[in-house]
Coordinates of C-alpha atoms in Angstrom, one line a residue:
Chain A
X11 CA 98.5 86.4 55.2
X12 CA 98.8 83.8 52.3
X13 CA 95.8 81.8 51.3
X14 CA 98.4 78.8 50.5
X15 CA 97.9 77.1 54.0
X16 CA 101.7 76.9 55.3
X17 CA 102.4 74.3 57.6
X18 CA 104.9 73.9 60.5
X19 CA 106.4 71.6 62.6
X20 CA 105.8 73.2 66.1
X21 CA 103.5 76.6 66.7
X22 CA 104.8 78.0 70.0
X23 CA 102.1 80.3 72.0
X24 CA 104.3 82.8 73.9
X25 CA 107.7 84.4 73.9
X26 CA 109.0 84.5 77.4
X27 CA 111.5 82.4 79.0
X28 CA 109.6 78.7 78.7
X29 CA 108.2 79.5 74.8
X30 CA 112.0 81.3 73.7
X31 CA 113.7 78.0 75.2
X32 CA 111.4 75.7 73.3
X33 CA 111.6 78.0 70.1
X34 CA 115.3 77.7 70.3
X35 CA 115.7 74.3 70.9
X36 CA 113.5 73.0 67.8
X37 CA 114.9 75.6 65.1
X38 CA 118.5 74.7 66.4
X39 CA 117.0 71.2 65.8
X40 CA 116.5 72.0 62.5
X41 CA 112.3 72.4 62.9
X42 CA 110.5 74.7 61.3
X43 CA 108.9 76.5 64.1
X44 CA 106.4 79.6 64.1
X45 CA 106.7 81.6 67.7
X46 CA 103.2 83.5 68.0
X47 CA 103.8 86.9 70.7
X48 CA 101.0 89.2 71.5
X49 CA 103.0 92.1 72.1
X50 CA 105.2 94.5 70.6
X51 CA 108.4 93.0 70.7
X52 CA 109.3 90.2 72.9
X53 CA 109.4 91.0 76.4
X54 CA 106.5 94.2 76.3
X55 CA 104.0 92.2 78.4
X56 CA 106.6 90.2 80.4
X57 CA 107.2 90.8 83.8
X58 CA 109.7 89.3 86.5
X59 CA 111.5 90.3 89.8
X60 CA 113.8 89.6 88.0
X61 CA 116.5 87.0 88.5
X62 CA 118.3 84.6 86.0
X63 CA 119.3 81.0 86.8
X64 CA 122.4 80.5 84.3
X65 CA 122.4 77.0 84.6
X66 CA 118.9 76.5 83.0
X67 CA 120.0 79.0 79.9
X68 CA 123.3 77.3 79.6
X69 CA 121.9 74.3 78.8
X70 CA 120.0 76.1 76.0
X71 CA 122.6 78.9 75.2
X72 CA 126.0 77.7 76.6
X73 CA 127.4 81.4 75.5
X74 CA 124.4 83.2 76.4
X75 CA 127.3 85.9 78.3
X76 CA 129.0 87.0 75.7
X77 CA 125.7 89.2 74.5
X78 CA 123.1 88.7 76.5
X79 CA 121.8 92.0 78.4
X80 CA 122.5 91.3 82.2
X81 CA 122.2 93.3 84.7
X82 CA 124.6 92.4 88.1
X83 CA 125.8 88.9 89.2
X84 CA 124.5 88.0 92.7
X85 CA 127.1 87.3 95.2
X86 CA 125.1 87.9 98.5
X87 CA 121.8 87.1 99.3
X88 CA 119.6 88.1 101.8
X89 CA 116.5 86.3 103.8
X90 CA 114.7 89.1 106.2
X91 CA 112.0 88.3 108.7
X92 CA 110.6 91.1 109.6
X93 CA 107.8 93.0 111.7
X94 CA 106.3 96.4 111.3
X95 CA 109.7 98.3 113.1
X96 CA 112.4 95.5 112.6
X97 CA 114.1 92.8 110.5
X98 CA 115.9 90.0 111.8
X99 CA 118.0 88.4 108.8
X100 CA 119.9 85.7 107.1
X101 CA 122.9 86.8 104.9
X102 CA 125.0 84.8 102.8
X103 CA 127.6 86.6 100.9
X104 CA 130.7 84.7 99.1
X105 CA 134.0 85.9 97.1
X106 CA 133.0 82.7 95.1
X107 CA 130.3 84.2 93.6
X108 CA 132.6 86.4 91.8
X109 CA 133.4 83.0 89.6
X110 CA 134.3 83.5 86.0
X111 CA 130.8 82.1 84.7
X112 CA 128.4 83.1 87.7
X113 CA 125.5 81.4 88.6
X114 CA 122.7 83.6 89.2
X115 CA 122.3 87.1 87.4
X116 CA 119.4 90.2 88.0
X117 CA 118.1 91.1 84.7
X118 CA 115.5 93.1 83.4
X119 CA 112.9 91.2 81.0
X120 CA 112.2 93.8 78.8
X121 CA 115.7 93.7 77.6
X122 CA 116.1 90.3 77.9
X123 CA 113.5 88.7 76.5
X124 CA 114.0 90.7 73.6
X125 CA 117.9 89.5 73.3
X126 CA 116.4 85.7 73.7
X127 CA 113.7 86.1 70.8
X128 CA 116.9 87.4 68.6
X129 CA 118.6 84.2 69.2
X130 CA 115.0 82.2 68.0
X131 CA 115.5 84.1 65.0
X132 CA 119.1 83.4 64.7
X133 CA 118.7 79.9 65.0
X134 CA 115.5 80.0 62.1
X135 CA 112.6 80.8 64.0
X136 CA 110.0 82.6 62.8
X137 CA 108.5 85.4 65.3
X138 CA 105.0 86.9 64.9
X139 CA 104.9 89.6 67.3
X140 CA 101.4 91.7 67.7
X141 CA 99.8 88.9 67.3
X142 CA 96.8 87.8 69.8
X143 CA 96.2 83.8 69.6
X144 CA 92.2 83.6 69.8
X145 CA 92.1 79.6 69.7
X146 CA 92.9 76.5 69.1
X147 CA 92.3 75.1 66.3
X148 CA 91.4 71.3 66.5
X149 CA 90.4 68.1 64.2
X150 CA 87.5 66.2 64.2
X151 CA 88.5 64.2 66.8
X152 CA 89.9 66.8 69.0
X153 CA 93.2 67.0 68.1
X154 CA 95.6 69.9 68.3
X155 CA 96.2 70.7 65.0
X156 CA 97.0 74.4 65.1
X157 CA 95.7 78.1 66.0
X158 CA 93.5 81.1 65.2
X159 CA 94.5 84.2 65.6
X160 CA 93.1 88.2 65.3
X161 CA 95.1 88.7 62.0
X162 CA 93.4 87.6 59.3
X163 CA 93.5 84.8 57.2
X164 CA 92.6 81.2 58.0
X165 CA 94.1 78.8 61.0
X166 CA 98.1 78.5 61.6
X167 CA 98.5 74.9 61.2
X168 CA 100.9 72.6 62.8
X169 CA 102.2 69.3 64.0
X170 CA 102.3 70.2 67.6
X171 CA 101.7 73.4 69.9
X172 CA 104.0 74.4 72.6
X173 CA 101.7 76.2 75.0
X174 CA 103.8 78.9 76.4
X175 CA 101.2 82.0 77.1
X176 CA 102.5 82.4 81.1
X177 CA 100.2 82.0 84.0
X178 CA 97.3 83.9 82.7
X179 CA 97.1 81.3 79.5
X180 CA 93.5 82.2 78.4
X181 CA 93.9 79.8 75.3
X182 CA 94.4 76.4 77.0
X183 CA 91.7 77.0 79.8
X184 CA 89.4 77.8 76.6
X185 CA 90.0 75.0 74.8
X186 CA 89.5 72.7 78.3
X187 CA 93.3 71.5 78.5
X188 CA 93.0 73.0 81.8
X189 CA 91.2 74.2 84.8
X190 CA 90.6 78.0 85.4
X191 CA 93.4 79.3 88.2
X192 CA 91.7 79.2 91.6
X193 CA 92.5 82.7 93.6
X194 CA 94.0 80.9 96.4
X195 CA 96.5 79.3 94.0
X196 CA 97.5 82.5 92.5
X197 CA 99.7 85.1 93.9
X198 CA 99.6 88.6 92.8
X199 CA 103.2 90.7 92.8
X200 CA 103.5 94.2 92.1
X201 CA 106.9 96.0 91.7
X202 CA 108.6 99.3 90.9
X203 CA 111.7 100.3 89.2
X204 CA 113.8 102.4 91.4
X205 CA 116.6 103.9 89.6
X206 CA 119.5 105.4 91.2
X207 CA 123.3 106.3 90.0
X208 CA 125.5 102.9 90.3
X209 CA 128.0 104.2 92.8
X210 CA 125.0 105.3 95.0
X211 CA 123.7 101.7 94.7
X212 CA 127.1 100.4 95.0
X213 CA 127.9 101.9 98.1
X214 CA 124.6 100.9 99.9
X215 CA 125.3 97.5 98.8
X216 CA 128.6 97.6 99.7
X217 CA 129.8 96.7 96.7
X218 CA 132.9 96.9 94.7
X219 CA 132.0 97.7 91.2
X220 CA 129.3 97.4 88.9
X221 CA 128.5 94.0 88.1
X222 CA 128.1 92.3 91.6
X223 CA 124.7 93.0 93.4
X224 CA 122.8 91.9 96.0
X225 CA 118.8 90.4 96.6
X226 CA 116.9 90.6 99.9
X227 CA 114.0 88.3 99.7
X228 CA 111.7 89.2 102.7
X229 CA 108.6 87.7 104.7
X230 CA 106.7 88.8 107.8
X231 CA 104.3 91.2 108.8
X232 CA 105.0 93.3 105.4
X233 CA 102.1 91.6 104.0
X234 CA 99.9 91.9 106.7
X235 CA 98.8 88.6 107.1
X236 CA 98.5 87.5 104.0
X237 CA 100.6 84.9 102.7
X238 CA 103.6 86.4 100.7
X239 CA 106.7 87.7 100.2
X240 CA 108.3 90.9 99.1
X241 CA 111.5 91.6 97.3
X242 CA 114.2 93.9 96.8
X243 CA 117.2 93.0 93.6
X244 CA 120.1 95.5 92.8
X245 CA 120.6 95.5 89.0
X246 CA 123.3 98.3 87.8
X247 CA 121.7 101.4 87.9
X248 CA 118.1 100.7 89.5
X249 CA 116.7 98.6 92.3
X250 CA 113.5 96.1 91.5
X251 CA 111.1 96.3 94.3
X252 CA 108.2 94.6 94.9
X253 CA 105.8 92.3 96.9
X254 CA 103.2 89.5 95.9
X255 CA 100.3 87.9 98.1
X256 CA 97.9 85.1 97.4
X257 CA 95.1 86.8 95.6
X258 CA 92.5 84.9 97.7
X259 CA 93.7 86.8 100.7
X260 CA 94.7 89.9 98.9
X261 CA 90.7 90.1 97.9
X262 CA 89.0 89.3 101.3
X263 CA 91.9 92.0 102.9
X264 CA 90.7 95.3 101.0
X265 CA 93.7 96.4 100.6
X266 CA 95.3 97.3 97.6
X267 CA 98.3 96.4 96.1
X268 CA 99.6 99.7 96.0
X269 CA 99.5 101.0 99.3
X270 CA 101.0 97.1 100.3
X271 CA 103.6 97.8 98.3
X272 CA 103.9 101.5 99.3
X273 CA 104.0 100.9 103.2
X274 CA 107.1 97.9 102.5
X275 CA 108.8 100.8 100.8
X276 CA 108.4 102.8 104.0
X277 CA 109.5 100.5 106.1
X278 CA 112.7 101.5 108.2
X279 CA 114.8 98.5 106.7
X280 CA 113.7 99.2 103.2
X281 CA 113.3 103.5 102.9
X282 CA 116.9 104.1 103.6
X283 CA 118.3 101.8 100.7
X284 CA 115.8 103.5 98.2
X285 CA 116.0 107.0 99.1
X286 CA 116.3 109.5 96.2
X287 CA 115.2 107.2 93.5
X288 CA 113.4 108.0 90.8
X289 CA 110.6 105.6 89.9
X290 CA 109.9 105.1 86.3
X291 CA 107.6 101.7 86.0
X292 CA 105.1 99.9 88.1
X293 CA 104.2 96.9 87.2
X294 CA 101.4 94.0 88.1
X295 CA 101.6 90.1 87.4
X296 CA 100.2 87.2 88.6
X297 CA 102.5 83.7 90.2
X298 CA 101.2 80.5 89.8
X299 CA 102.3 79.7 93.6
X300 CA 99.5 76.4 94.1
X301 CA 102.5 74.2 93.4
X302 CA 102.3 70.1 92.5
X303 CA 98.4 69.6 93.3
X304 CA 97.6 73.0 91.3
X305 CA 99.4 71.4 88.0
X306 CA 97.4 70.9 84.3
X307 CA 97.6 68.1 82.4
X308 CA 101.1 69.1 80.9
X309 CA 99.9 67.2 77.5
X310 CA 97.6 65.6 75.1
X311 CA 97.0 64.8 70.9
X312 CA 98.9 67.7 69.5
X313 CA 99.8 70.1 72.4
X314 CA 102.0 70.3 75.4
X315 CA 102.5 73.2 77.9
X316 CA 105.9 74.7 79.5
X317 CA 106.2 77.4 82.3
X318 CA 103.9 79.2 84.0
X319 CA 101.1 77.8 82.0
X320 CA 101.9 74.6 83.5
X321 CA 102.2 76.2 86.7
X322 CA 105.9 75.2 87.1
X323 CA 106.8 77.7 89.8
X324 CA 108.8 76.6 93.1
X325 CA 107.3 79.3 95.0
X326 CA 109.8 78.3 98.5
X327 CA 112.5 78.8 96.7
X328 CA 111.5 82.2 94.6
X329 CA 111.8 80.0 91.3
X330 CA 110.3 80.4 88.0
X331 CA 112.4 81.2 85.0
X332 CA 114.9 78.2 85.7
X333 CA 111.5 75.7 85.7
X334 CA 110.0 77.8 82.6
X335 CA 113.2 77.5 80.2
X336 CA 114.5 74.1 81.8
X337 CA 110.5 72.8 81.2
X338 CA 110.7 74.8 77.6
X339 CA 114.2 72.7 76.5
X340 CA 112.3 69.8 77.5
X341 CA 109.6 70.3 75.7
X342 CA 111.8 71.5 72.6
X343 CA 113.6 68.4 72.7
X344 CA 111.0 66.2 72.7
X345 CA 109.9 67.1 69.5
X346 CA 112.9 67.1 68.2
X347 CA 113.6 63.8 69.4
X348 CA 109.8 62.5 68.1
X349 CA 110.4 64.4 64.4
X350 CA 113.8 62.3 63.8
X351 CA 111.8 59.0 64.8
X352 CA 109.2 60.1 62.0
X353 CA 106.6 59.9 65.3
X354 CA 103.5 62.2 65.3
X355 CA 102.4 63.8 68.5
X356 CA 100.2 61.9 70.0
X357 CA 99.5 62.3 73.5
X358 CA 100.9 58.8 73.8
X359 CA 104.7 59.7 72.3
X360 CA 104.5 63.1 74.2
X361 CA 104.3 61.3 77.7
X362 CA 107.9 61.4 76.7
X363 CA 108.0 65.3 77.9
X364 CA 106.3 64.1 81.4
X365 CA 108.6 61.8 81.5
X366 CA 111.4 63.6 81.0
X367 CA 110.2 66.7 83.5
X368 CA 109.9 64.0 85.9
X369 CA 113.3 63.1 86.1
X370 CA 114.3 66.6 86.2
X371 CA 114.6 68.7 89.2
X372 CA 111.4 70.3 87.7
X373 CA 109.3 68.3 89.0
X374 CA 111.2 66.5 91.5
X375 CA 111.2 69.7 93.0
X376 CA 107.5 70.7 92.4
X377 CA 106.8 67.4 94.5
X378 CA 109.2 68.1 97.1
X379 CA 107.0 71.0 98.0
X380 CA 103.9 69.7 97.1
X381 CA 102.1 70.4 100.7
X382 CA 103.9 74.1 101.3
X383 CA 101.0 75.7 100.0
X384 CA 98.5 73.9 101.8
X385 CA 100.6 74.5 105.0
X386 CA 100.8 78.2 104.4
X387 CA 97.0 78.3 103.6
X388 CA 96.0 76.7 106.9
X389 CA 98.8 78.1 108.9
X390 CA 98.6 81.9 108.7
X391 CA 100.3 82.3 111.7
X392 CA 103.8 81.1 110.5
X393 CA 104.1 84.4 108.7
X394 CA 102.6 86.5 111.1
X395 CA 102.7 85.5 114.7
X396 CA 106.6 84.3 114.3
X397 CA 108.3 87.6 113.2
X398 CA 106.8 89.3 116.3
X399 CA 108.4 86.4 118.4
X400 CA 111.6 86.5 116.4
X401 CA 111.8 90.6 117.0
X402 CA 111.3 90.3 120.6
X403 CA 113.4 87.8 121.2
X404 CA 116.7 89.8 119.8
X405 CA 115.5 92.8 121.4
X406 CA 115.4 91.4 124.9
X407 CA 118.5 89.6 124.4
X408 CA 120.5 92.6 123.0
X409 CA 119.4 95.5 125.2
X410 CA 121.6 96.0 128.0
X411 CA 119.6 97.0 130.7
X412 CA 120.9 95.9 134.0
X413 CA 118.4 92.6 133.7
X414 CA 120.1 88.9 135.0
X415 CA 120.9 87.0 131.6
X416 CA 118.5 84.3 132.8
X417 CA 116.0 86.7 133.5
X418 CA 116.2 87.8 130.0
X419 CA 115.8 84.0 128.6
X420 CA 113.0 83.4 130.8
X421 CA 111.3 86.3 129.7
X422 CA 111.4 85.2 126.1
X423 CA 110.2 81.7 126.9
X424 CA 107.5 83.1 128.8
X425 CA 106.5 85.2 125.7
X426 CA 106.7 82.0 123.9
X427 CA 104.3 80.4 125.8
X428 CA 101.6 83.3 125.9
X429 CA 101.7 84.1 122.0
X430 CA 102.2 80.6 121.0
X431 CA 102.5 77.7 123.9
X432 CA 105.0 75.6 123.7
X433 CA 102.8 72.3 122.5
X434 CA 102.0 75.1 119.5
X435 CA 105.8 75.6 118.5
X436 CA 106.4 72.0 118.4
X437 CA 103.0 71.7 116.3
X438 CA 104.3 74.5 114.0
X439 CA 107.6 72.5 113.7
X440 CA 106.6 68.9 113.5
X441 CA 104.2 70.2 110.6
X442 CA 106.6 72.6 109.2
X443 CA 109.2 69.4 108.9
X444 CA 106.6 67.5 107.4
X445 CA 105.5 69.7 104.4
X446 CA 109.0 70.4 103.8
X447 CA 110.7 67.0 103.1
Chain B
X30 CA 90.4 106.0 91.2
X31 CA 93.0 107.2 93.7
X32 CA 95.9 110.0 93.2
X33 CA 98.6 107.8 94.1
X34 CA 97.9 104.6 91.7
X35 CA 97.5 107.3 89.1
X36 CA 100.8 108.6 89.9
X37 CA 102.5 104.9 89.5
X38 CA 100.6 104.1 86.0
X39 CA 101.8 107.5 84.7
X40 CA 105.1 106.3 84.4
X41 CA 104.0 103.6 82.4
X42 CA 103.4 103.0 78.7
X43 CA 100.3 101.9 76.7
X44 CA 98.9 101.8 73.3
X45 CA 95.2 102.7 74.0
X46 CA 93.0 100.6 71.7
X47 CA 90.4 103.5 71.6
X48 CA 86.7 102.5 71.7
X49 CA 87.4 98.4 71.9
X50 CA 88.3 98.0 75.7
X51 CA 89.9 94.1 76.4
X52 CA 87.7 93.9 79.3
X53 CA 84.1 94.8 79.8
X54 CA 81.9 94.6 83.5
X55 CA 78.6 92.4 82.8
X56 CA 74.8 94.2 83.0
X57 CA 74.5 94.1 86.6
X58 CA 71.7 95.5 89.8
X59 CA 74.0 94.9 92.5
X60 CA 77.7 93.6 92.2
X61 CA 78.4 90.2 93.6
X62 CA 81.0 90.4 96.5
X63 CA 84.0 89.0 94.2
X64 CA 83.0 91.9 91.7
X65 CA 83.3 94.5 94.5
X66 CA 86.7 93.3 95.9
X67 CA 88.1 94.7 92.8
X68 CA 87.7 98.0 93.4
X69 CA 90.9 97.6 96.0
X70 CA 92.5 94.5 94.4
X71 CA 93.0 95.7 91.5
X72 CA 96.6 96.6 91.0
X73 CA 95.8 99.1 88.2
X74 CA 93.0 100.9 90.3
X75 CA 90.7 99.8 86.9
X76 CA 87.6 99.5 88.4
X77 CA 85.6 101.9 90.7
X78 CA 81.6 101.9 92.2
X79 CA 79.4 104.5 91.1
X80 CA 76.9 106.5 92.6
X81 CA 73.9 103.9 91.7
X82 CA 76.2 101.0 93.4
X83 CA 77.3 99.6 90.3
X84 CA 80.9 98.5 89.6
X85 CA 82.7 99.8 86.3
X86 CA 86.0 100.0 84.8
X87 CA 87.9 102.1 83.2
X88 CA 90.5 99.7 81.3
X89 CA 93.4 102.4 80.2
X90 CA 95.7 101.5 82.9
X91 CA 95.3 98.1 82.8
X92 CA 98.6 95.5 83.1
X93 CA 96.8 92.7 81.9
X94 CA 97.9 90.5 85.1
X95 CA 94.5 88.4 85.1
X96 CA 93.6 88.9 88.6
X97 CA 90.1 90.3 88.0
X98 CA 89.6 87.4 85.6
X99 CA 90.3 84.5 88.5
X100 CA 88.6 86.9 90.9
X101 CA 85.5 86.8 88.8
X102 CA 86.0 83.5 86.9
X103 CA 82.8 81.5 89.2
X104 CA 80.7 84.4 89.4
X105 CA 81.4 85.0 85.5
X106 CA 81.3 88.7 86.1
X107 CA 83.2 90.2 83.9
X108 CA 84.5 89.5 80.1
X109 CA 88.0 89.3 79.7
X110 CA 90.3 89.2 76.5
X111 CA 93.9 89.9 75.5
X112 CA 94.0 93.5 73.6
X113 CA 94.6 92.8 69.9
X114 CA 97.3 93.5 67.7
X115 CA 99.8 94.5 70.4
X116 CA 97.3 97.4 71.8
X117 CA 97.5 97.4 76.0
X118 CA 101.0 98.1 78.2
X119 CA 103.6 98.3 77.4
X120 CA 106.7 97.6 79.9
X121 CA 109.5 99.3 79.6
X122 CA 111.4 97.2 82.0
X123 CA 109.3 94.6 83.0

């Protein structure tokens, strides 16, 4: 590296979905902006489910379809509650999901990521992959003015940094920006690539053709307790599988995430769809799931932080990427907007970002949720206990046995009562209500 | 270090940084209780007990999720850095 210290306007820590959003929007704001990536090529340590909001990319990349490397558009989605032998489910499928600019996409981040770091360049980014941010670098007054890293040569120098390292951001928690990640706040997902020929996944699916697909998103006894979810995605010719539990509970379970993750693929809803695939990655991340009340300062003198670093993750709704770029544009714009005002960034002019976020549905919806995970912590029973009732009940009421009708409602009531008690349902909903408005 | 993890993470690729492992197990006589849970909750199967009762790790496989660092971040455990120069996994797919 030169001796000549360079300088630029904005470092950005991080190449996934929050740091390429903020790369793209200052070097299309004519910045000069330096995108720092550990691994190989953007995308090689990046891991997702994995589905794509367009909206949030639109609004950085309005033509991100013409080249971008997607996978199927989703036109039916499907919520399973299940227990160890059943699932009872939610499906909504439309014809208007087959729109001309679709709305939500399965990709594969690899691939993806890769195609969005290409447009950073495009636009006049510079990209530093294999290279390892060690630190920050700040002034005398403790000031963000830049980064070390394991190449060598002196500091990177710059005006601001755009934290964007994901969940596990080991340089802001060193530098004291923010608090380690507490285990109940965390979840850990694991997942496997399934691939299998289109028209087999195409017929399972019952779809026509290769660009529609389908997600299950799925809750219940599956995690045995725990607090989770699992997942199943259809991109064209493999099926994303995985499943994710608070690693508080994961650790006081002994279980691994392997076998979790092995006995939700044997399940009898789950086998049949995945039968004959051949498996060719398995992967491990962690989800910043503590919502609102788990959030870092988002900035200070020199620095701000986008995406999972920030812990922007609506965990209810299984989104991430949307809140990563959306909170990256943000960001991105910011500076932008401070550089043509000739305003340095302070932490007082970037109160501007918070500002912004806040009246986004970033964080209007982090705050909408803000008690979920507290609810789910101290209510293990929602996931657990109901799925059994839920199974029961449609069994009972299905099975034609020669049992009175009113026999058969009583019966379920009456399991109500013993596995729950009525008083406890109306707890469960009053509290349920509650957290959720 | 069970068959079946080691069946998952042979599908996957890394860039072994030989000799310099990104995460290291602190001196210890007897593991702390977050220390021993990741034996099992470790997605990669990294880190086993031996025969003296001590827990070690065997980094190769790792995916470089983080959850052993918040596992062991209060009992300060175990050391835990980002491989350099783009050493570690790899994902294909992600």
């Amino acid at each position: 590296m030169a001796t000549v210290q360079e300088r630029f306007d904005a470092i950005v820590v991080g190449a996934g979905p929050s740091g390429n959003a903020a790369a793209y929007t200052m070097a299309k704001g004519g910045l000069k902006v330096l995108q720092i990536e550990r691994g190989e090529y953007p995308g090689s340590k990046n891991v997702q489910g994995a589905i794509l909001y367009a909206d949030a990319l639109e609004r950085v990349i309005p033509d991100f379809r013409e080249d971008a490397p997607l996978e199927r558009h989703i036109i039916e989605q499907r919520i399973w509650v299940m227990d160890d032998t059943s699932h009872t489910g939610m499906h909504y499928r439309s014809e208007d999901f087959n729109e001309e600019k679709p709305n939500r996409y399965t990709i594969i981040r690899a691939q993806f990521d890769r195609w969005f770091s290409s447009k950073v360049r495009e636009a006049g980014g510079t990209v530093l992959c294999e290279t390892t941010v060690t630190e920050l670098v700040k002034d005398t007054k403790g000031n963000v003015i830049g980064v070390m890293t394991d190449r060598q040569g002196g500091p990177l120098l710059a005006d601001v940094v755009v934290l964007a390292e994901g969940v596990n951001g080991l340089i802001g928690q060193r530098a004291g920006l923010r608090d380690e990640l507490k285990p109940e706040n965390v979840a850990l997902a694991v997942k496997e690539m399934h691939f299998l020929p289109q028209e087999v996944i195409e017929s399972r699916f019952n779809l026509k053709g290769d660009d529609a697909g389908v997600v299950i998103e799925a809750m219940g006894t599956i995690t045995k307790g725990m607090t989770g979810t699992a997942f199943l995605y259809t991109n064209r010719e493999s099926i994303s599988v995985g499943i994710g539990c608070i690693v508080d509970d994961m650790r006081k379970s002994g279980m691994t995430p392997y076998n979790l993750l092995d006995s939700f693929k044997q399940h009898p809803s789950i086998a049949p769809l995945l039968a004959g695939s051949e498996v060719k990655e398995y992967v491990a991340h962690l989800i910043p799931e503590g919502g609102f009340h788990a959030m870092p300062e988002t900035q200070g003198n020199g620095w701000l932080v986008v995406g999972d670093a920030a812990h922007l993750v609506n965990a209810v709704h299984r989104e991430g990427s949307n809140l990563a770029m959306t909170s990256g544009r943000i960001a991105g714009e910011t500076i932008v907007w401070l550089k043509r005002r000739r305003e340095p960034c302070t932490a007082a002019n970037l109160a501007e970002y918070r500002k912004r976020l806040e009246d986004s549905f970033v964080l209007k919806d982090m705050r909408k949720y803000r008690k979920i995970p507290a609810l789910l912590h101290d209510n293990r029973h929602l996931l657990n206990l109901y799925p059994h009732i839920m199974s029961a009940a449609a069994q009972i009421w299905l099975r034609v046995d020669g049992k009175a009708k009113k026999a058969k409602e009583s019966e379920i009531i009456q399991r109500l009562r013993k596995q729950r008690g009525l008083r406890g349902v109306l707890v469960d909903g009053w509290r349920f209500a509650r957290a959720w408005r | 270090m069970s068959n079946r993890i080691e069946e998952k993470l042979y599908q996957n690729r890394y860039m072994v940084d030989a000799g310099r492992p990104h995460i290291k197990v602190k001196e210890h006589d007897v593991p702390s209780e977050p220390l021993k849970s990741l034996v099992t909750t470790c997605p990669a199967g990294c880190y086993s007990l031996n025969e003296q009762g001590k827990v070690e790790i065997v980094a190769d496989g790792c995916m470089e999720c983080g959850t052993c660092r918040v596992v062991c971040a209060e009992t300060g455990d175990i050391e835990w850095n980002y491989p350099r120069d783009g050493y570690g996994v790899l994902f294909k797919f992600g």
